[in-house]
Short mmCIF file of C-alpha atoms in Angstrom, two decimals:
data_model
loop_
_atom_site.label_atom_id
_atom_site.label_comp_id
_atom_site.label_asym_id
_atom_site.label_seq_id
_atom_site.Cartn_x
_atom_site.Cartn_y
_atom_site.Cartn_z
CA MET E 1 0.00 0.00 0.00
CA THR E 2 1.37 3.39 -1.00
CA LYS E 3 1.86 6.15 1.52
CA LYS E 4 -1.03 8.11 -0.01
CA LYS E 5 -3.40 5.14 0.30
CA LYS E 6 -2.32 4.59 3.91
CA ILE E 7 -3.16 8.21 4.70
CA ILE E 8 -6.57 7.91 3.01
CA ALA E 9 -7.28 4.63 4.86
CA GLY E 10 -6.23 6.20 8.16
CA VAL E 11 -8.49 9.20 7.59
CA ALA E 12 -11.39 6.92 6.64
CA ILE E 13 -10.93 4.81 9.78
CA ALA E 14 -10.70 7.91 11.97
CA LEU E 15 -13.81 9.38 10.33
CA ALA E 16 -15.74 6.11 10.78
CA ALA E 17 -14.64 5.94 14.42
CA PHE E 18 -15.71 9.56 14.95
CA ILE E 19 -19.12 8.92 13.38
CA ALA E 20 -19.60 5.74 15.45
CA LEU E 21 -18.59 7.53 18.64
CA THR E 22 -20.92 10.43 17.85
CA LEU E 23 -23.81 8.03 17.28
CA ILE E 24 -23.12 6.17 20.52
CA VAL E 25 -22.80 9.39 22.54
CA THR E 26 -25.96 10.89 20.99
CA LEU E 27 -27.97 7.72 21.59
CA THR E 28 -26.70 7.58 25.18
CA VAL E 29 -27.55 11.22 25.86
CA CYS E 30 -31.04 10.78 24.37
CA LYS E 31 -31.63 7.71 26.52
CA ILE E 32 -30.55 9.56 29.66
CA LEU E 33 -32.83 12.50 28.80
CA LEU E 34 -35.80 10.20 28.08
CA ASN E 35 -35.28 8.26 31.31
CA ASP E 36 -35.28 11.55 33.20
CA MET E 37 -38.34 12.86 31.36
CA PHE E 38 -40.28 9.65 31.93
CA GLY E 39 -39.18 8.89 35.48
CA ARG E 40 -41.41 7.84 38.35
CA VAL E 41 -44.31 10.04 39.43
CA ASP E 42 -45.08 9.62 43.11
CA ALA E 43 -47.86 11.28 45.04
CA ASP E 44 -46.79 14.40 46.97
CA ASP E 45 -46.97 14.41 50.75
CA TYR E 46 -48.81 17.73 50.54
CA SER E 47 -51.16 18.27 47.65
CA VAL E 48 -54.44 19.90 46.66
CA SER E 49 -55.52 16.56 45.21
CA THR E 50 -58.31 14.82 47.07
CA VAL E 51 -57.21 11.59 48.70
CA PHE E 52 -59.22 8.52 47.75
CA SER E 53 -61.13 7.74 50.90
CA ALA E 54 -64.56 6.23 51.38
CA ASP E 55 -64.77 8.24 54.61
CA GLU E 56 -64.54 11.46 52.61
CA THR E 57 -66.83 10.55 49.74
CA GLY E 58 -69.28 7.96 50.94
CA ILE E 59 -68.95 6.41 47.49
CA GLU E 60 -68.71 2.64 47.39
CA LYS E 61 -65.34 1.49 46.08
CA ARG E 62 -63.32 -1.64 45.48
CA GLU E 63 -59.56 -1.84 45.19
CA ILE E 64 -58.34 -3.50 42.00
CA GLU E 65 -55.04 -4.47 40.41
CA PHE E 66 -53.96 -5.90 37.08
CA LYS E 67 -50.78 -6.55 35.15
CA SER E 68 -49.37 -4.30 32.42
CA GLY E 69 -46.29 -6.10 31.18
CA LYS E 70 -44.23 -7.03 34.22
CA ASN E 71 -45.72 -4.28 36.38
CA THR E 72 -48.78 -4.43 38.62
CA LEU E 73 -51.08 -1.42 38.24
CA ARG E 74 -53.46 -0.46 41.05
CA GLY E 75 -56.71 1.43 41.13
CA HIS E 76 -60.35 1.39 42.16
CA LEU E 77 -63.81 0.58 40.91
CA TRP E 78 -66.15 3.29 42.16
CA GLY E 79 -69.92 3.54 42.41
CA ASP E 80 -73.04 1.51 42.95
CA LYS E 81 -72.98 -2.05 41.66
CA SER E 82 -76.44 -1.46 40.19
CA SER E 83 -75.05 1.11 37.72
CA LYS E 84 -75.55 0.05 34.10
CA LYS E 85 -72.56 1.76 32.46
CA LEU E 86 -68.84 2.06 33.13
CA ALA E 87 -66.54 5.06 32.66
CA VAL E 88 -62.81 4.33 32.48
CA ILE E 89 -60.50 7.29 33.20
CA SER E 90 -56.94 7.47 31.83
CA HIS E 91 -54.86 10.17 33.54
CA GLY E 92 -52.25 12.54 32.16
CA ILE E 93 -48.48 12.10 32.42
CA GLY E 94 -46.95 13.63 35.53
CA ALA E 95 -50.34 13.25 37.20
CA HIS E 96 -52.07 10.28 38.79
CA SER E 97 -55.61 9.01 39.25
CA ASN E 98 -56.21 11.20 42.34
CA ASP E 99 -55.93 14.28 40.13
CA TYR E 100 -59.10 13.21 38.30
CA TYR E 101 -61.04 12.54 41.48
CA SER E 102 -63.68 15.18 40.72
CA GLU E 103 -64.29 13.80 37.23
CA MET E 104 -64.73 10.37 38.83
CA MET E 105 -67.32 11.79 41.24
CA PHE E 106 -69.08 13.59 38.38
CA PHE E 107 -69.51 10.33 36.49
CA VAL E 108 -70.68 8.45 39.60
CA GLU E 109 -73.23 11.17 40.33
CA ASN E 110 -74.50 10.75 36.77
CA GLY E 111 -75.12 7.02 37.04
CA PHE E 112 -71.77 5.47 36.06
CA ARG E 113 -69.51 3.01 37.75
CA VAL E 114 -65.99 4.33 37.31
CA LEU E 115 -62.63 2.60 36.95
CA THR E 116 -59.57 4.66 37.86
CA TYR E 117 -55.97 3.44 38.01
CA ASP E 118 -52.42 4.71 38.20
CA CYS E 119 -50.39 4.08 35.05
CA THR E 120 -46.99 2.39 34.98
CA GLY E 121 -44.43 4.14 37.19
CA THR E 122 -47.07 6.30 38.85
CA ALA E 123 -48.21 6.63 42.49
CA ARG E 124 -49.46 3.25 43.77
CA SER E 125 -48.53 1.30 40.64
CA ASP E 126 -45.25 -0.50 39.97
CA GLY E 127 -42.54 0.62 37.57
CA LYS E 128 -39.24 2.49 37.71
CA GLY E 129 -40.69 5.14 35.40
CA THR E 130 -43.62 6.01 33.17
CA THR E 131 -41.68 4.52 30.20
CA GLY E 132 -42.82 6.86 27.42
CA LEU E 133 -45.50 8.47 25.30
CA SER E 134 -46.98 5.15 24.12
CA GLN E 135 -47.27 3.59 27.58
CA SER E 136 -50.69 5.07 28.33
CA PRO E 137 -52.58 3.12 25.60
CA VAL E 138 -50.70 -0.05 26.62
CA ASP E 139 -51.82 0.41 30.23
CA LEU E 140 -55.38 1.22 29.14
CA HIS E 141 -55.41 -1.87 26.93
CA ASN E 142 -54.55 -3.97 29.99
CA ALA E 143 -57.15 -2.15 32.10
CA LEU E 144 -59.78 -3.08 29.51
CA LEU E 145 -58.60 -6.70 29.53
CA PHE E 146 -59.19 -6.62 33.29
CA VAL E 147 -62.69 -5.19 32.76
CA GLU E 148 -63.54 -7.88 30.23
CA LYS E 149 -62.77 -10.61 32.78
CA ASP E 150 -64.24 -9.00 35.89
CA SER E 151 -67.59 -10.50 36.92
CA GLU E 152 -68.99 -7.18 38.17
CA VAL E 153 -68.39 -5.04 35.09
CA LYS E 154 -67.56 -7.29 32.12
CA ASP E 155 -70.97 -6.85 30.51
CA LEU E 156 -71.32 -3.09 31.03
CA PRO E 157 -71.08 -0.62 28.14
CA ILE E 158 -67.76 1.24 28.41
CA TYR E 159 -67.18 4.98 28.03
CA LEU E 160 -63.53 6.05 27.81
CA PHE E 161 -62.33 9.39 29.19
CA GLY E 162 -58.73 10.59 29.03
CA HIS E 163 -56.73 13.79 29.35
CA SER E 164 -53.42 14.61 27.59
CA TRP E 165 -51.36 11.35 27.83
CA GLY E 166 -54.68 9.75 28.69
CA GLY E 167 -56.33 11.62 25.82
CA HIS E 168 -53.93 9.83 23.50
CA ALA E 169 -54.57 6.53 25.30
CA VAL E 170 -58.33 6.52 24.75
CA THR E 171 -57.95 6.95 20.98
CA ALA E 172 -54.79 4.88 20.39
CA VAL E 173 -56.25 1.96 22.38
CA LEU E 174 -58.90 1.67 19.66
CA ASN E 175 -56.19 0.02 17.54
CA PHE E 176 -56.60 -2.99 19.84
CA GLU E 177 -59.68 -5.21 19.74
CA HIS E 178 -61.98 -4.50 22.68
CA LYS E 179 -65.67 -5.13 23.08
CA ASN E 180 -68.36 -3.04 24.75
CA ILE E 181 -66.75 0.38 24.12
CA LYS E 182 -69.61 2.74 23.30
CA ALA E 183 -68.01 6.19 23.17
CA VAL E 184 -64.72 7.99 23.73
CA ALA E 185 -63.84 11.47 25.02
CA SER E 186 -60.28 12.66 24.40
CA ILE E 187 -59.44 15.85 26.29
CA ALA E 188 -56.35 17.65 24.93
CA GLY E 189 -55.12 14.36 23.51
CA TYR E 190 -52.27 13.97 21.02
CA ASP E 191 -52.22 11.79 17.93
CA SER E 192 -48.87 9.99 18.02
CA ASN E 193 -45.70 9.31 19.96
CA ALA E 194 -43.59 10.70 17.12
CA GLY E 195 -45.73 13.79 16.59
CA ILE E 196 -45.93 14.97 20.18
CA MET E 197 -42.27 14.10 20.84
CA LYS E 198 -41.18 16.35 18.00
CA GLU E 199 -43.59 19.09 19.12
CA TRP E 200 -42.22 19.01 22.66
CA MET E 201 -38.59 18.94 21.50
CA ILE E 202 -39.13 22.00 19.30
CA ASN E 203 -41.36 24.05 21.60
CA THR E 204 -41.38 22.83 25.20
CA MET E 205 -37.67 21.94 25.32
CA GLY E 206 -36.73 24.93 23.15
CA LEU E 207 -34.50 22.96 20.77
CA GLY E 208 -35.85 24.61 17.63
CA ASN E 209 -34.50 23.14 14.40
CA PHE E 210 -31.91 21.11 16.34
CA ALA E 211 -34.85 18.89 17.36
CA HIS E 212 -34.88 17.47 13.82
CA VAL E 213 -31.28 16.29 14.33
CA LEU E 214 -31.98 14.62 17.69
CA PHE E 215 -35.41 13.25 16.82
CA PRO E 216 -34.23 10.05 15.01
CA PHE E 217 -32.16 9.10 18.06
CA ALA E 218 -34.97 9.82 20.52
CA SER E 219 -37.48 7.94 18.37
CA PHE E 220 -35.13 4.94 18.26
CA TRP E 221 -35.46 4.52 22.02
CA ALA E 222 -39.17 5.43 21.95
CA ARG E 223 -39.84 2.56 19.55
CA ILE E 224 -38.00 0.13 21.80
CA ASP E 225 -39.83 1.31 24.94
CA SER E 226 -43.29 1.37 23.34
CA HIS E 227 -44.03 -2.38 23.51
CA GLY E 228 -45.10 -2.34 19.85
CA ALA E 229 -47.51 0.60 20.28
CA TYR E 230 -45.31 3.31 18.71
CA GLY E 231 -47.28 3.28 15.47
CA PHE E 232 -50.70 3.13 17.15
CA THR E 233 -51.86 6.66 16.47
CA GLY E 234 -55.07 8.21 17.68
CA VAL E 235 -56.25 8.90 14.13
CA LYS E 236 -55.74 5.27 13.10
CA GLY E 237 -57.66 4.09 16.15
CA ILE E 238 -60.55 6.49 15.56
CA ASN E 239 -60.86 5.51 11.90
CA LYS E 240 -60.50 1.78 12.58
CA SER E 241 -63.08 1.65 15.35
CA ASN E 242 -65.90 3.65 13.76
CA LEU E 243 -66.99 4.48 17.33
CA PRO E 244 -68.31 7.85 18.51
CA VAL E 245 -65.24 9.90 19.49
CA LEU E 246 -65.21 13.43 20.89
CA ALA E 247 -62.00 15.51 20.88
CA VAL E 248 -62.01 18.51 23.23
CA GLN E 249 -59.25 21.05 22.55
CA GLY E 250 -58.29 24.42 23.95
CA GLY E 251 -57.08 27.18 21.65
CA LYS E 252 -54.43 28.29 24.18
CA ASP E 253 -53.00 24.83 24.81
CA ASP E 254 -49.21 25.21 24.81
CA THR E 255 -48.56 21.55 25.66
CA VAL E 256 -50.54 19.68 22.99
CA TRP E 257 -51.38 21.69 19.91
CA ILE E 258 -49.66 20.85 16.60
CA ASP E 259 -50.13 17.10 17.12
CA SER E 260 -53.51 17.36 18.85
CA ILE E 261 -56.32 15.11 17.68
CA TYR E 262 -58.18 18.32 16.89
CA ASN E 263 -55.48 19.46 14.44
CA HIS E 264 -55.56 16.06 12.72
CA ARG E 265 -59.33 16.25 12.22
CA GLU E 266 -59.06 16.46 8.43
CA GLU E 267 -57.44 13.00 8.40
CA ILE E 268 -60.35 11.41 10.27
CA THR E 269 -62.80 9.49 8.10
CA ASN E 270 -64.94 8.21 10.96
CA GLU E 271 -68.31 9.94 10.54
CA LYS E 272 -69.02 9.56 14.27
CA PHE E 273 -66.09 11.81 15.17
CA GLU E 274 -66.88 15.19 16.70
CA TYR E 275 -64.80 17.95 18.22
CA TYR E 276 -65.44 20.72 20.71
CA PHE E 277 -63.07 23.67 20.49
CA ILE E 278 -62.69 26.04 23.45
CA GLU E 279 -61.02 29.17 22.09
CA ASN E 280 -59.51 30.38 25.38
CA GLY E 281 -59.00 26.90 26.80
CA GLU E 282 -55.59 25.88 28.17
CA HIS E 283 -54.13 22.38 28.44
CA SER E 284 -55.34 21.63 31.96
CA GLY E 285 -57.58 24.67 32.15
CA ILE E 286 -60.28 22.98 30.10
CA LEU E 287 -60.77 20.67 33.09
CA ASN E 288 -60.24 23.28 35.82
CA PRO E 289 -63.31 24.60 37.67
CA ASP E 290 -65.37 27.21 35.86
CA ASP E 291 -67.75 28.10 38.71
CA GLU E 292 -66.90 31.71 39.64
CA SER E 293 -67.06 31.09 43.39
CA VAL E 294 -64.67 28.14 43.06
CA VAL E 295 -62.29 30.13 40.85
CA ALA E 296 -62.20 32.85 43.54
CA TYR E 297 -61.62 30.25 46.27
CA ARG E 298 -58.73 28.68 44.36
CA LYS E 299 -57.14 32.10 43.85
CA GLN E 300 -57.47 32.87 47.55
CA LYS E 301 -55.76 29.62 48.53
CA ASN E 302 -53.07 29.92 45.85
CA ASP E 303 -52.26 33.47 46.93
CA ALA E 304 -52.09 32.36 50.57
CA TYR E 305 -49.65 29.58 49.70
CA ASN E 306 -47.48 31.93 47.63
CA ALA E 307 -47.34 34.34 50.58
CA LEU E 308 -46.31 31.49 52.87
CA TYR E 309 -43.65 30.42 50.37
CA GLU E 310 -42.20 33.93 50.20
CA LYS E 311 -42.31 34.32 53.99
CA TYR E 312 -40.00 31.34 54.43
CA ASN E 313 -38.01 31.78 51.21
CA GLY E 314 -39.28 28.47 49.90
CA ASN E 315 -38.52 26.50 53.06
CA ILE E 316 -41.95 26.29 54.68
CA PRO E 317 -41.84 24.46 58.04
CA GLN E 318 -43.38 21.01 57.70
CA ASP E 319 -46.06 21.58 60.34
CA GLU E 320 -47.21 24.86 58.75
CA GLU E 321 -47.31 23.33 55.28
CA LYS E 322 -49.27 20.36 56.58
CA ASP E 323 -51.75 22.66 58.33
CA PHE E 324 -52.14 24.78 55.20
CA PHE E 325 -53.09 21.85 52.96
CA LYS E 326 -55.35 20.46 55.69
CA SER E 327 -57.23 23.79 55.67
CA ILE E 328 -58.18 23.44 51.98
CA ASP E 329 -61.66 22.26 51.10
CA LYS E 330 -60.35 19.87 48.46
CA HIS E 331 -63.76 18.92 47.15
CA LYS E 332 -64.47 22.57 46.40
CA TYR E 333 -60.96 23.33 45.15
CA ASN E 334 -61.17 20.42 42.69
CA ASP E 335 -64.63 21.07 41.33
CA VAL E 336 -65.09 20.01 37.69
CA ASN E 337 -65.26 22.21 34.63
CA HIS E 338 -69.01 22.06 34.05
CA GLU E 339 -68.76 23.20 30.44
CA THR E 340 -66.33 20.47 29.41
CA MET E 341 -67.88 17.69 31.47
CA GLY E 342 -71.36 18.70 30.36
CA LYS E 343 -70.31 18.34 26.72
CA VAL E 344 -68.78 14.94 27.45
CA LEU E 345 -71.91 13.71 29.20
CA GLU E 346 -74.10 15.00 26.38
CA PHE E 347 -71.90 13.20 23.86
CA TYR E 348 -72.01 9.94 25.80
CA SER E 349 -75.80 10.12 26.02
CA LYS E 350 -76.08 10.15 22.22
CA ALA E 351 -73.89 7.06 21.75
#
């Protein structure tokens, strides 16, 4: 080999090694970031969320558990056993089933039994982390398998309700084969793992155009972690099922917008699909209380907590913080958004 060829070969080897090292480093960094983003979500010691307690609600409940992959998920069946319909609630990422306590009560008060559960890596359920953006439909799929075998509820018509991560779950799960689903309400739900990941990388994480460089590496891990559900989009599920599906979307949603089910509405061929657009609605705001007295009460309590936080420079004594959260009327603080829930109930009644 001539000296010139040796130089060219050396450069080629060095370049190949550099490219391989860059790929390995980028994949590693993406995996670390994803593991951090989708880590465990445990319930806070002090929270405005209402604690599930029969003593507080008087609502009949039964503890349940089921498997989702290797993890055991835990939840409750709420309501009177004589109820003739079942609502299944899928919660948002970073939240847990307690955060949708008021929606559960709303459904119970309107004649439903209700199944709530904590997704993988969340609160009472097992898992080192929440896994990723496709985990919610996988967990819901397994919740529905539980329903289909449970003697108390297996024959009841099912009404799915989900918000954000859960809003994706209730549409993407329609790619699976499940019986007895009568209607679906997706609140601020996204269409796909790939779509919302790219949207978050560009906007929420502020990566701009650099997101397009990192996206293939992030999606590599997302596919691996999705248990085969990466390609199960909400639009595909809606079109495949031909079930009544309602998408509720806020015009000021800065978390799910570009990839929202609402913004994919032109791709939906299911004639039973409807949408409800709330022009000033925010991502969680479309579920926050809309009763003026409750809004004022929440502001009063939020302002009081902020004052306490400033008084102690962020280090509120444990006893004072405990007393503050104990002073909150959590049932009032967590009242439902009557506009959104009214639309959902109206939609279900037509199914």
